[in-house]
Amino acid sequence: MDSISLSSFDRMQARDVNNFAETIACEVVNKFYIVNAPWAVTALHGLVKAFMPEKFTRKLSFASGDGLGDTELVKKAGGEEQLKSLYAVRAGLVSKQIHSVKVYTEMLDTFADKDEQEIVTMLRSRFKDEFAKRKAEGRDYEPFFGDRALLRVVRGNNGCLGSAVNWFKRFLKRVEEHKLDSLIEDLTRRLDESGGVFGATSMLPYYDEIQEHSRLIFTAPRLSPKGDLVSYLPLGDHNRAGIIANVPWEHWARHVLGNVVLRSIECDRLSRTQNRLVRFIQIADMDGSGMGVSGLPS
């Protein structure tokens, strides 16, 4: 459970530390320099600026490499000698531990260990009446109410039973609000009738109305080397104006809900055959989308 604790740390850090710093103490920051950042992080800088308040992003600056060649940074840091002395205190604590700590995201495809199974059992017991009713009515759909599904809930809530219980309460409410039972049964039938293993966009509700305005390769023919599903979303073929003008909103909403439901069914079936929790890899292609640092075009 050490790895779960790492995720819990991040969650509590955001709740108890970051939120305080951003809402109460933000004006004590003059400039926030980031040095030795990986290329992928610096490449996202423009996207970050599009979604973060300007009062924060104007203080954020990425220096090239260690920043010793950045005149402004060196000056504000108190000179080159001081900046070098700051770097000298690095002890490499993370790199020393990186091989001894199992990163939580790397174990997300394994079935439950003993501790997780106990949490799954406790989660199920909190809703025993709901589970019993669904079982009696034949509505205890495995991809949503089976142990594998509950394990995903537990892991998605960092192994915290209380958070998992609250999540599942909201889930049950959404199931009733959106009449998901009928959608689950319909998409299960369509996948069964297809005779295949993979779902397809054509199985989703109102596909005929939507296909001319939004395209999606729901599942590519080949799995990832590990066995996960691969999906492709060309944002240049996601015409929001066309959807608004030609598709009733309730049809679009049902179509998107169907995407989530069908994916859950598909992943659960493959999980049984692969003896691991199968997930999916989403590739979003921005070519032709018109998206820039200010977001999607209106």
PDB file of C-alpha atoms in Angstrom:
ATOM      1  CA  MET A   1       0.000   0.000   0.000  1.00  0.00           C
ATOM      2  CA  ASP A   2       3.041   2.301  -0.017  1.00  0.00           C
ATOM      3  CA  SER A   3       2.275   3.354  -3.575  1.00  0.00           C
ATOM      4  CA  ILE A   4      -1.293   4.256  -2.663  1.00  0.00           C
ATOM      5  CA  SER A   5       0.100   6.478   0.064  1.00  0.00           C
ATOM      6  CA  LEU A   6       2.074   8.385  -2.579  1.00  0.00           C
ATOM      7  CA  SER A   7      -1.130   9.154  -4.478  1.00  0.00           C
ATOM      8  CA  SER A   8      -2.861  10.091  -1.235  1.00  0.00           C
ATOM      9  CA  PHE A   9       0.007  12.467  -0.506  1.00  0.00           C
ATOM     10  CA  ASP A  10      -0.546  14.236  -3.838  1.00  0.00           C
ATOM     11  CA  ARG A  11      -4.276  14.508  -3.166  1.00  0.00           C
ATOM     12  CA  MET A  12      -3.820  15.898   0.335  1.00  0.00           C
ATOM     13  CA  GLN A  13      -1.056  18.217  -0.875  1.00  0.00           C
ATOM     14  CA  ALA A  14      -3.461  19.714  -3.406  1.00  0.00           C
ATOM     15  CA  ARG A  15      -6.213  20.022  -0.820  1.00  0.00           C
ATOM     16  CA  ASP A  16      -4.318  21.317   2.199  1.00  0.00           C
ATOM     17  CA  VAL A  17      -1.256  23.042   0.743  1.00  0.00           C
ATOM     18  CA  ASN A  18      -1.618  24.061  -2.890  1.00  0.00           C
ATOM     19  CA  ASN A  19      -5.124  25.438  -2.503  1.00  0.00           C
ATOM     20  CA  PHE A  20      -4.009  27.570   0.436  1.00  0.00           C
ATOM     21  CA  ALA A  21      -0.982  28.859  -1.430  1.00  0.00           C
ATOM     22  CA  GLU A  22      -2.982  29.735  -4.522  1.00  0.00           C
ATOM     23  CA  THR A  23      -5.932  31.405  -2.817  1.00  0.00           C
ATOM     24  CA  ILE A  24      -4.340  33.052   0.208  1.00  0.00           C
ATOM     25  CA  ALA A  25      -0.602  33.392  -0.227  1.00  0.00           C
ATOM     26  CA  CYS A  26      -0.282  33.834  -3.995  1.00  0.00           C
ATOM     27  CA  GLU A  27       0.721  37.494  -3.846  1.00  0.00           C
ATOM     28  CA  VAL A  28       3.852  36.745  -1.834  1.00  0.00           C
ATOM     29  CA  VAL A  29       5.353  35.261  -5.013  1.00  0.00           C
ATOM     30  CA  ASN A  30       7.272  37.677  -7.212  1.00  0.00           C
ATOM     31  CA  LYS A  31       8.574  35.273  -9.849  1.00  0.00           C
ATOM     32  CA  PHE A  32       8.459  31.507 -10.155  1.00  0.00           C
ATOM     33  CA  TYR A  33      11.370  30.081 -12.141  1.00  0.00           C
ATOM     34  CA  ILE A  34      11.478  26.461 -13.279  1.00  0.00           C
ATOM     35  CA  VAL A  35      14.924  25.132 -14.182  1.00  0.00           C
ATOM     36  CA  ASN A  36      16.091  21.823 -15.653  1.00  0.00           C
ATOM     37  CA  ALA A  37      12.572  21.056 -16.866  1.00  0.00           C
ATOM     38  CA  PRO A  38      12.060  18.157 -19.319  1.00  0.00           C
ATOM     39  CA  TRP A  39      11.153  19.171 -22.853  1.00  0.00           C
ATOM     40  CA  ALA A  40       7.620  17.782 -22.481  1.00  0.00           C
ATOM     41  CA  VAL A  41       6.953  20.081 -19.538  1.00  0.00           C
ATOM     42  CA  THR A  42       8.184  23.212 -21.296  1.00  0.00           C
ATOM     43  CA  ALA A  43       6.191  22.303 -24.405  1.00  0.00           C
ATOM     44  CA  LEU A  44       3.009  22.387 -22.339  1.00  0.00           C
ATOM     45  CA  HIS A  45       3.714  25.902 -21.087  1.00  0.00           C
ATOM     46  CA  GLY A  46       1.507  27.522 -23.710  1.00  0.00           C
ATOM     47  CA  LEU A  47      -1.364  25.174 -22.948  1.00  0.00           C
ATOM     48  CA  VAL A  48      -1.002  25.821 -19.226  1.00  0.00           C
ATOM     49  CA  LYS A  49      -1.245  29.561 -19.865  1.00  0.00           C
ATOM     50  CA  ALA A  50      -4.527  29.034 -21.689  1.00  0.00           C
ATOM     51  CA  PHE A  51      -6.212  27.531 -18.653  1.00  0.00           C
ATOM     52  CA  MET A  52      -4.508  29.140 -15.638  1.00  0.00           C
ATOM     53  CA  PRO A  53      -5.368  32.634 -14.389  1.00  0.00           C
ATOM     54  CA  GLU A  54      -3.101  35.292 -15.856  1.00  0.00           C
ATOM     55  CA  LYS A  55      -2.067  36.466 -12.389  1.00  0.00           C
ATOM     56  CA  PHE A  56      -0.320  33.116 -11.906  1.00  0.00           C
ATOM     57  CA  THR A  57       1.106  32.537 -15.366  1.00  0.00           C
ATOM     58  CA  ARG A  58       2.723  35.966 -15.569  1.00  0.00           C
ATOM     59  CA  LYS A  59       4.931  34.960 -12.629  1.00  0.00           C
ATOM     60  CA  LEU A  60       5.906  31.623 -14.165  1.00  0.00           C
ATOM     61  CA  SER A  61       9.052  31.366 -16.275  1.00  0.00           C
ATOM     62  CA  PHE A  62      10.905  28.366 -17.714  1.00  0.00           C
ATOM     63  CA  ALA A  63      14.672  28.842 -17.852  1.00  0.00           C
ATOM     64  CA  SER A  64      16.788  27.008 -20.402  1.00  0.00           C
ATOM     65  CA  GLY A  65      18.662  24.175 -18.721  1.00  0.00           C
ATOM     66  CA  ASP A  66      20.022  25.146 -15.322  1.00  0.00           C
ATOM     67  CA  GLY A  67      19.357  28.830 -15.967  1.00  0.00           C
ATOM     68  CA  LEU A  68      22.957  29.905 -15.415  1.00  0.00           C
ATOM     69  CA  GLY A  69      22.870  31.496 -18.849  1.00  0.00           C
ATOM     70  CA  ASP A  70      19.724  33.462 -18.014  1.00  0.00           C
ATOM     71  CA  THR A  71      20.916  36.935 -16.982  1.00  0.00           C
ATOM     72  CA  GLU A  72      17.639  37.888 -15.324  1.00  0.00           C
ATOM     73  CA  LEU A  73      17.409  34.667 -13.316  1.00  0.00           C
ATOM     74  CA  VAL A  74      21.031  34.844 -12.195  1.00  0.00           C
ATOM     75  CA  LYS A  75      20.565  38.437 -11.087  1.00  0.00           C
ATOM     76  CA  LYS A  76      17.334  37.803  -9.197  1.00  0.00           C
ATOM     77  CA  ALA A  77      18.775  34.677  -7.588  1.00  0.00           C
ATOM     78  CA  GLY A  78      21.526  36.724  -5.993  1.00  0.00           C
ATOM     79  CA  GLY A  79      24.268  36.048  -8.476  1.00  0.00           C
ATOM     80  CA  GLU A  80      25.851  33.065 -10.207  1.00  0.00           C
ATOM     81  CA  GLU A  81      27.797  31.951  -7.147  1.00  0.00           C
ATOM     82  CA  GLN A  82      24.687  31.778  -4.992  1.00  0.00           C
ATOM     83  CA  LEU A  83      22.680  29.974  -7.672  1.00  0.00           C
ATOM     84  CA  LYS A  84      25.416  27.350  -8.018  1.00  0.00           C
ATOM     85  CA  SER A  85      25.532  26.953  -4.243  1.00  0.00           C
ATOM     86  CA  LEU A  86      21.791  26.342  -4.222  1.00  0.00           C
ATOM     87  CA  TYR A  87      22.164  23.587  -6.807  1.00  0.00           C
ATOM     88  CA  ALA A  88      24.959  22.063  -4.733  1.00  0.00           C
ATOM     89  CA  VAL A  89      22.576  21.141  -1.905  1.00  0.00           C
ATOM     90  CA  ARG A  90      20.702  18.618  -4.084  1.00  0.00           C
ATOM     91  CA  ALA A  91      20.950  15.156  -2.538  1.00  0.00           C
ATOM     92  CA  GLY A  92      19.045  13.150  -5.162  1.00  0.00           C
ATOM     93  CA  LEU A  93      16.555  11.723  -2.660  1.00  0.00           C
ATOM     94  CA  VAL A  94      14.017  10.817  -5.335  1.00  0.00           C
ATOM     95  CA  SER A  95      16.486   9.001  -7.576  1.00  0.00           C
ATOM     96  CA  LYS A  96      17.707   7.009  -4.575  1.00  0.00           C
ATOM     97  CA  GLN A  97      14.182   5.806  -3.886  1.00  0.00           C
ATOM     98  CA  ILE A  98      12.869   5.425  -7.410  1.00  0.00           C
ATOM     99  CA  HIS A  99      13.780   1.741  -7.634  1.00  0.00           C
ATOM    100  CA  SER A 100      12.460   0.846  -4.189  1.00  0.00           C
ATOM    101  CA  VAL A 101       9.049   2.508  -4.421  1.00  0.00           C
ATOM    102  CA  LYS A 102       6.457   0.998  -6.739  1.00  0.00           C
ATOM    103  CA  VAL A 103       4.773   3.836  -8.562  1.00  0.00           C
ATOM    104  CA  TYR A 104       0.996   3.518  -8.220  1.00  0.00           C
ATOM    105  CA  THR A 105       0.196   4.128 -11.860  1.00  0.00           C
ATOM    106  CA  GLU A 106       2.417   1.223 -12.872  1.00  0.00           C
ATOM    107  CA  MET A 107       0.335  -1.268 -10.894  1.00  0.00           C
ATOM    108  CA  LEU A 108      -3.044  -0.113 -12.119  1.00  0.00           C
ATOM    109  CA  ASP A 109      -3.409  -3.081 -14.434  1.00  0.00           C
ATOM    110  CA  THR A 110      -2.934  -5.785 -11.796  1.00  0.00           C
ATOM    111  CA  PHE A 111      -5.849  -7.414 -10.035  1.00  0.00           C
ATOM    112  CA  ALA A 112      -6.467  -6.531  -6.395  1.00  0.00           C
ATOM    113  CA  ASP A 113      -3.900  -7.371  -3.759  1.00  0.00           C
ATOM    114  CA  LYS A 114      -5.018  -8.455  -0.282  1.00  0.00           C
ATOM    115  CA  ASP A 115      -5.392  -4.934   1.090  1.00  0.00           C
ATOM    116  CA  GLU A 116      -7.300  -3.693  -1.937  1.00  0.00           C
ATOM    117  CA  GLN A 117      -9.623  -6.696  -1.902  1.00  0.00           C
ATOM    118  CA  GLU A 118     -10.527  -5.879   1.695  1.00  0.00           C
ATOM    119  CA  ILE A 119     -11.453  -2.341   0.653  1.00  0.00           C
ATOM    120  CA  VAL A 120     -13.494  -3.671  -2.286  1.00  0.00           C
ATOM    121  CA  THR A 121     -15.361  -5.999   0.090  1.00  0.00           C
ATOM    122  CA  MET A 122     -16.058  -3.142   2.507  1.00  0.00           C
ATOM    123  CA  LEU A 123     -17.227  -0.932  -0.358  1.00  0.00           C
ATOM    124  CA  ARG A 124     -19.625  -3.638  -1.522  1.00  0.00           C
ATOM    125  CA  SER A 125     -20.963  -4.093   2.019  1.00  0.00           C
ATOM    126  CA  ARG A 126     -21.824  -0.380   2.257  1.00  0.00           C
ATOM    127  CA  PHE A 127     -24.263  -0.863  -0.634  1.00  0.00           C
ATOM    128  CA  LYS A 128     -25.400  -4.420   0.100  1.00  0.00           C
ATOM    129  CA  ASP A 129     -29.102  -3.622  -0.374  1.00  0.00           C
ATOM    130  CA  GLU A 130     -28.493  -2.035  -3.775  1.00  0.00           C
ATOM    131  CA  PHE A 131     -26.319  -4.952  -4.893  1.00  0.00           C
ATOM    132  CA  ALA A 132     -28.850  -7.513  -3.640  1.00  0.00           C
ATOM    133  CA  LYS A 133     -31.695  -5.762  -5.459  1.00  0.00           C
ATOM    134  CA  ARG A 134     -29.749  -5.551  -8.684  1.00  0.00           C
ATOM    135  CA  LYS A 135     -28.730  -9.192  -8.503  1.00  0.00           C
ATOM    136  CA  ALA A 136     -32.335 -10.272  -7.971  1.00  0.00           C
ATOM    137  CA  GLU A 137     -33.433  -8.197 -10.975  1.00  0.00           C
ATOM    138  CA  GLY A 138     -30.544  -9.279 -13.202  1.00  0.00           C
ATOM    139  CA  ARG A 139     -29.087  -5.764 -13.290  1.00  0.00           C
ATOM    140  CA  ASP A 140     -25.778  -6.406 -11.513  1.00  0.00           C
ATOM    141  CA  TYR A 141     -23.799  -5.763 -14.683  1.00  0.00           C
ATOM    142  CA  GLU A 142     -20.232  -6.996 -14.244  1.00  0.00           C
ATOM    143  CA  PRO A 143     -18.469  -4.035 -15.915  1.00  0.00           C
ATOM    144  CA  PHE A 144     -20.067  -1.661 -13.403  1.00  0.00           C
ATOM    145  CA  PHE A 145     -20.949  -3.690 -10.307  1.00  0.00           C
ATOM    146  CA  GLY A 146     -18.447  -6.557 -10.347  1.00  0.00           C
ATOM    147  CA  ASP A 147     -15.296  -6.740  -8.247  1.00  0.00           C
ATOM    148  CA  ARG A 148     -13.115  -5.533 -11.118  1.00  0.00           C
ATOM    149  CA  ALA A 149     -15.281  -2.449 -11.495  1.00  0.00           C
ATOM    150  CA  LEU A 150     -15.184  -1.769  -7.758  1.00  0.00           C
ATOM    151  CA  LEU A 151     -11.405  -2.162  -7.790  1.00  0.00           C
ATOM    152  CA  ARG A 152     -11.215   0.582 -10.409  1.00  0.00           C
ATOM    153  CA  VAL A 153     -13.335   2.765  -8.116  1.00  0.00           C
ATOM    154  CA  VAL A 154     -11.029   2.079  -5.169  1.00  0.00           C
ATOM    155  CA  ARG A 155      -7.883   2.831  -7.153  1.00  0.00           C
ATOM    156  CA  GLY A 156      -9.433   5.884  -8.740  1.00  0.00           C
ATOM    157  CA  ASN A 157      -9.946   7.189  -5.213  1.00  0.00           C
ATOM    158  CA  ASN A 158      -6.380   6.411  -4.113  1.00  0.00           C
ATOM    159  CA  GLY A 159      -7.383   3.462  -1.958  1.00  0.00           C
ATOM    160  CA  CYS A 160      -9.527   5.626   0.334  1.00  0.00           C
ATOM    161  CA  LEU A 161     -12.731   3.817   1.344  1.00  0.00           C
ATOM    162  CA  GLY A 162     -14.556   7.014   2.309  1.00  0.00           C
ATOM    163  CA  SER A 163     -13.836   8.646  -1.038  1.00  0.00           C
ATOM    164  CA  ALA A 164     -14.808   5.455  -2.889  1.00  0.00           C
ATOM    165  CA  VAL A 165     -18.124   5.316  -1.017  1.00  0.00           C
ATOM    166  CA  ASN A 166     -18.894   8.936  -1.908  1.00  0.00           C
ATOM    167  CA  TRP A 167     -17.947   8.317  -5.545  1.00  0.00           C
ATOM    168  CA  PHE A 168     -20.194   5.255  -5.745  1.00  0.00           C
ATOM    169  CA  LYS A 169     -23.128   7.151  -4.232  1.00  0.00           C
ATOM    170  CA  ARG A 170     -22.794   9.736  -6.978  1.00  0.00           C
ATOM    171  CA  PHE A 171     -22.457   6.974  -9.563  1.00  0.00           C
ATOM    172  CA  LEU A 172     -25.695   5.288  -8.476  1.00  0.00           C
ATOM    173  CA  LYS A 173     -27.465   8.635  -8.639  1.00  0.00           C
ATOM    174  CA  ARG A 174     -26.195   9.215 -12.182  1.00  0.00           C
ATOM    175  CA  VAL A 175     -27.270   5.717 -13.220  1.00  0.00           C
ATOM    176  CA  GLU A 176     -30.844   6.575 -12.270  1.00  0.00           C
ATOM    177  CA  GLU A 177     -30.780  10.121 -13.640  1.00  0.00           C
ATOM    178  CA  HIS A 178     -29.505   9.078 -17.061  1.00  0.00           C
ATOM    179  CA  LYS A 179     -31.326   5.728 -17.228  1.00  0.00           C
ATOM    180  CA  LEU A 180     -28.050   3.938 -17.808  1.00  0.00           C
ATOM    181  CA  ASP A 181     -29.446   0.445 -17.184  1.00  0.00           C
ATOM    182  CA  SER A 182     -31.183   0.438 -20.565  1.00  0.00           C
ATOM    183  CA  LEU A 183     -28.073   1.856 -22.240  1.00  0.00           C
ATOM    184  CA  ILE A 184     -25.848  -0.811 -20.669  1.00  0.00           C
ATOM    185  CA  GLU A 185     -28.185  -3.574 -21.826  1.00  0.00           C
ATOM    186  CA  ASP A 186     -28.479  -2.141 -25.342  1.00  0.00           C
ATOM    187  CA  LEU A 187     -24.727  -1.772 -25.862  1.00  0.00           C
ATOM    188  CA  THR A 188     -24.020  -5.190 -24.339  1.00  0.00           C
ATOM    189  CA  ARG A 189     -26.437  -6.688 -26.854  1.00  0.00           C
ATOM    190  CA  ARG A 190     -24.865  -4.803 -29.767  1.00  0.00           C
ATOM    191  CA  LEU A 191     -21.375  -5.935 -28.809  1.00  0.00           C
ATOM    192  CA  ASP A 192     -22.600  -9.529 -28.465  1.00  0.00           C
ATOM    193  CA  GLU A 193     -24.346  -9.408 -31.841  1.00  0.00           C
ATOM    194  CA  SER A 194     -21.221  -8.074 -33.535  1.00  0.00           C
ATOM    195  CA  GLY A 195     -19.462 -11.332 -32.752  1.00  0.00           C
ATOM    196  CA  GLY A 196     -16.252  -9.436 -32.114  1.00  0.00           C
ATOM    197  CA  VAL A 197     -14.208  -8.396 -29.130  1.00  0.00           C
ATOM    198  CA  PHE A 198     -13.918  -4.672 -29.835  1.00  0.00           C
ATOM    199  CA  GLY A 199     -16.525  -1.955 -29.700  1.00  0.00           C
ATOM    200  CA  ALA A 200     -17.128   0.391 -32.637  1.00  0.00           C
ATOM    201  CA  THR A 201     -18.393   3.934 -33.023  1.00  0.00           C
ATOM    202  CA  SER A 202     -21.284   2.610 -35.116  1.00  0.00           C
ATOM    203  CA  MET A 203     -22.634   0.853 -32.014  1.00  0.00           C
ATOM    204  CA  LEU A 204     -23.117   4.119 -30.142  1.00  0.00           C
ATOM    205  CA  PRO A 205     -26.550   5.764 -29.846  1.00  0.00           C
ATOM    206  CA  TYR A 206     -27.557   8.099 -32.687  1.00  0.00           C
ATOM    207  CA  TYR A 207     -24.447   7.265 -34.668  1.00  0.00           C
ATOM    208  CA  ASP A 208     -26.193   7.946 -37.993  1.00  0.00           C
ATOM    209  CA  GLU A 209     -27.056  11.497 -36.912  1.00  0.00           C
ATOM    210  CA  ILE A 210     -23.614  12.281 -35.561  1.00  0.00           C
ATOM    211  CA  GLN A 211     -21.135  10.624 -37.932  1.00  0.00           C
ATOM    212  CA  GLU A 212     -21.097  13.578 -40.338  1.00  0.00           C
ATOM    213  CA  HIS A 213     -20.192  15.996 -37.555  1.00  0.00           C
ATOM    214  CA  SER A 214     -17.857  14.059 -35.271  1.00  0.00           C
ATOM    215  CA  ARG A 215     -15.546  11.162 -36.073  1.00  0.00           C
ATOM    216  CA  LEU A 216     -13.860   8.707 -33.749  1.00  0.00           C
ATOM    217  CA  ILE A 217     -11.968   5.457 -34.215  1.00  0.00           C
ATOM    218  CA  PHE A 218     -13.410   3.848 -31.113  1.00  0.00           C
ATOM    219  CA  THR A 219     -10.910   0.987 -31.065  1.00  0.00           C
ATOM    220  CA  ALA A 220      -8.006   0.419 -33.447  1.00  0.00           C
ATOM    221  CA  PRO A 221      -7.474  -3.140 -34.760  1.00  0.00           C
ATOM    222  CA  ARG A 222      -4.226  -3.706 -32.857  1.00  0.00           C
ATOM    223  CA  LEU A 223      -3.780  -3.543 -29.103  1.00  0.00           C
ATOM    224  CA  SER A 224      -0.828  -1.894 -27.395  1.00  0.00           C
ATOM    225  CA  PRO A 225       2.141  -4.185 -26.619  1.00  0.00           C
ATOM    226  CA  LYS A 226       0.769  -4.592 -23.103  1.00  0.00           C
ATOM    227  CA  GLY A 227      -2.720  -5.413 -24.343  1.00  0.00           C
ATOM    228  CA  ASP A 228      -4.510  -2.110 -23.814  1.00  0.00           C
ATOM    229  CA  LEU A 229      -7.002  -0.708 -26.304  1.00  0.00           C
ATOM    230  CA  VAL A 230      -6.088   2.166 -28.618  1.00  0.00           C
ATOM    231  CA  SER A 231      -8.548   4.906 -29.602  1.00  0.00           C
ATOM    232  CA  TYR A 232      -8.058   7.772 -32.070  1.00  0.00           C
ATOM    233  CA  LEU A 233      -9.859  11.119 -31.891  1.00  0.00           C
ATOM    234  CA  PRO A 234      -9.186  13.509 -34.816  1.00  0.00           C
ATOM    235  CA  LEU A 235     -10.186  16.872 -33.349  1.00  0.00           C
ATOM    236  CA  GLY A 236     -10.171  18.337 -36.841  1.00  0.00           C
ATOM    237  CA  ASP A 237     -13.246  16.160 -37.486  1.00  0.00           C
ATOM    238  CA  HIS A 238     -15.077  17.235 -34.329  1.00  0.00           C
ATOM    239  CA  ASN A 239     -17.390  19.937 -35.682  1.00  0.00           C
ATOM    240  CA  ARG A 240     -19.068  21.505 -32.685  1.00  0.00           C
ATOM    241  CA  ALA A 241     -21.031  23.947 -34.816  1.00  0.00           C
ATOM    242  CA  GLY A 242     -22.363  21.064 -36.896  1.00  0.00           C
ATOM    243  CA  ILE A 243     -23.404  19.158 -33.802  1.00  0.00           C
ATOM    244  CA  ILE A 244     -25.219  22.150 -32.320  1.00  0.00           C
ATOM    245  CA  ALA A 245     -27.000  22.931 -35.590  1.00  0.00           C
ATOM    246  CA  ASN A 246     -27.992  19.411 -36.598  1.00  0.00           C
ATOM    247  CA  VAL A 247     -28.103  17.092 -33.595  1.00  0.00           C
ATOM    248  CA  PRO A 248     -30.589  17.343 -30.708  1.00  0.00           C
ATOM    249  CA  TRP A 249     -28.520  17.917 -27.600  1.00  0.00           C
ATOM    250  CA  GLU A 250     -30.066  14.979 -25.739  1.00  0.00           C
ATOM    251  CA  HIS A 251     -28.970  12.726 -28.618  1.00  0.00           C
ATOM    252  CA  TRP A 252     -25.395  14.007 -28.428  1.00  0.00           C
ATOM    253  CA  ALA A 253     -25.347  13.565 -24.649  1.00  0.00           C
ATOM    254  CA  ARG A 254     -26.616   9.988 -25.005  1.00  0.00           C
ATOM    255  CA  HIS A 255     -23.982   9.316 -27.649  1.00  0.00           C
ATOM    256  CA  VAL A 256     -21.180  10.465 -25.321  1.00  0.00           C
ATOM    257  CA  LEU A 257     -22.574   8.477 -22.391  1.00  0.00           C
ATOM    258  CA  GLY A 258     -22.705   5.463 -24.677  1.00  0.00           C
ATOM    259  CA  ASN A 259     -19.015   5.944 -25.430  1.00  0.00           C
ATOM    260  CA  VAL A 260     -18.182   5.627 -21.726  1.00  0.00           C
ATOM    261  CA  VAL A 261     -20.501   2.668 -21.189  1.00  0.00           C
ATOM    262  CA  LEU A 262     -19.294   0.715 -24.225  1.00  0.00           C
ATOM    263  CA  ARG A 263     -15.664   1.324 -23.299  1.00  0.00           C
ATOM    264  CA  SER A 264     -16.302   0.018 -19.788  1.00  0.00           C
ATOM    265  CA  ILE A 265     -17.927  -3.133 -21.146  1.00  0.00           C
ATOM    266  CA  GLU A 266     -15.116  -3.659 -23.643  1.00  0.00           C
ATOM    267  CA  CYS A 267     -12.360  -3.163 -21.049  1.00  0.00           C
ATOM    268  CA  ASP A 268     -14.011  -5.518 -18.568  1.00  0.00           C
ATOM    269  CA  ARG A 269     -14.367  -8.309 -21.123  1.00  0.00           C
ATOM    270  CA  LEU A 270     -10.739  -8.041 -22.154  1.00  0.00           C
ATOM    271  CA  SER A 271      -9.726  -7.917 -18.491  1.00  0.00           C
ATOM    272  CA  ARG A 272     -11.246 -11.367 -18.009  1.00  0.00           C
ATOM    273  CA  THR A 273      -9.301 -12.852 -20.888  1.00  0.00           C
ATOM    274  CA  GLN A 274      -6.000 -11.089 -20.128  1.00  0.00           C
ATOM    275  CA  ASN A 275      -6.175 -11.614 -16.361  1.00  0.00           C
ATOM    276  CA  ARG A 276      -5.359  -7.944 -15.764  1.00  0.00           C
ATOM    277  CA  LEU A 277      -7.219  -4.649 -15.674  1.00  0.00           C
ATOM    278  CA  VAL A 278      -7.270  -3.541 -19.290  1.00  0.00           C
ATOM    279  CA  ARG A 279      -7.457   0.192 -19.941  1.00  0.00           C
ATOM    280  CA  PHE A 280      -7.289   2.237 -23.119  1.00  0.00           C
ATOM    281  CA  ILE A 281      -4.913   4.691 -24.732  1.00  0.00           C
ATOM    282  CA  GLN A 282      -6.495   7.804 -26.240  1.00  0.00           C
ATOM    283  CA  ILE A 283      -4.739   9.617 -29.074  1.00  0.00           C
ATOM    284  CA  ALA A 284      -6.153  13.099 -29.696  1.00  0.00           C
ATOM    285  CA  ASP A 285      -5.009  14.592 -33.016  1.00  0.00           C
ATOM    286  CA  MET A 286      -5.124  18.412 -33.048  1.00  0.00           C
ATOM    287  CA  ASP A 287      -4.316  18.748 -36.755  1.00  0.00           C
ATOM    288  CA  GLY A 288      -6.955  20.902 -38.431  1.00  0.00           C
ATOM    289  CA  SER A 289      -8.751  21.586 -35.160  1.00  0.00           C
ATOM    290  CA  GLY A 290      -8.003  25.301 -35.119  1.00  0.00           C
ATOM    291  CA  MET A 291      -6.989  24.981 -31.491  1.00  0.00           C
ATOM    292  CA  GLY A 292      -4.377  27.393 -30.203  1.00  0.00           C
ATOM    293  CA  VAL A 293      -3.251  28.715 -26.854  1.00  0.00           C
ATOM    294  CA  SER A 294      -6.673  30.343 -26.402  1.00  0.00           C
ATOM    295  CA  GLY A 295      -8.526  27.043 -26.830  1.00  0.00           C
ATOM    296  CA  LEU A 296     -10.902  25.832 -29.528  1.00  0.00           C
ATOM    297  CA  PRO A 297     -12.240  28.296 -32.098  1.00  0.00           C
ATOM    298  CA  SER A 298     -15.760  29.537 -31.451  1.00  0.00           C
TER     299      SER A 298
END
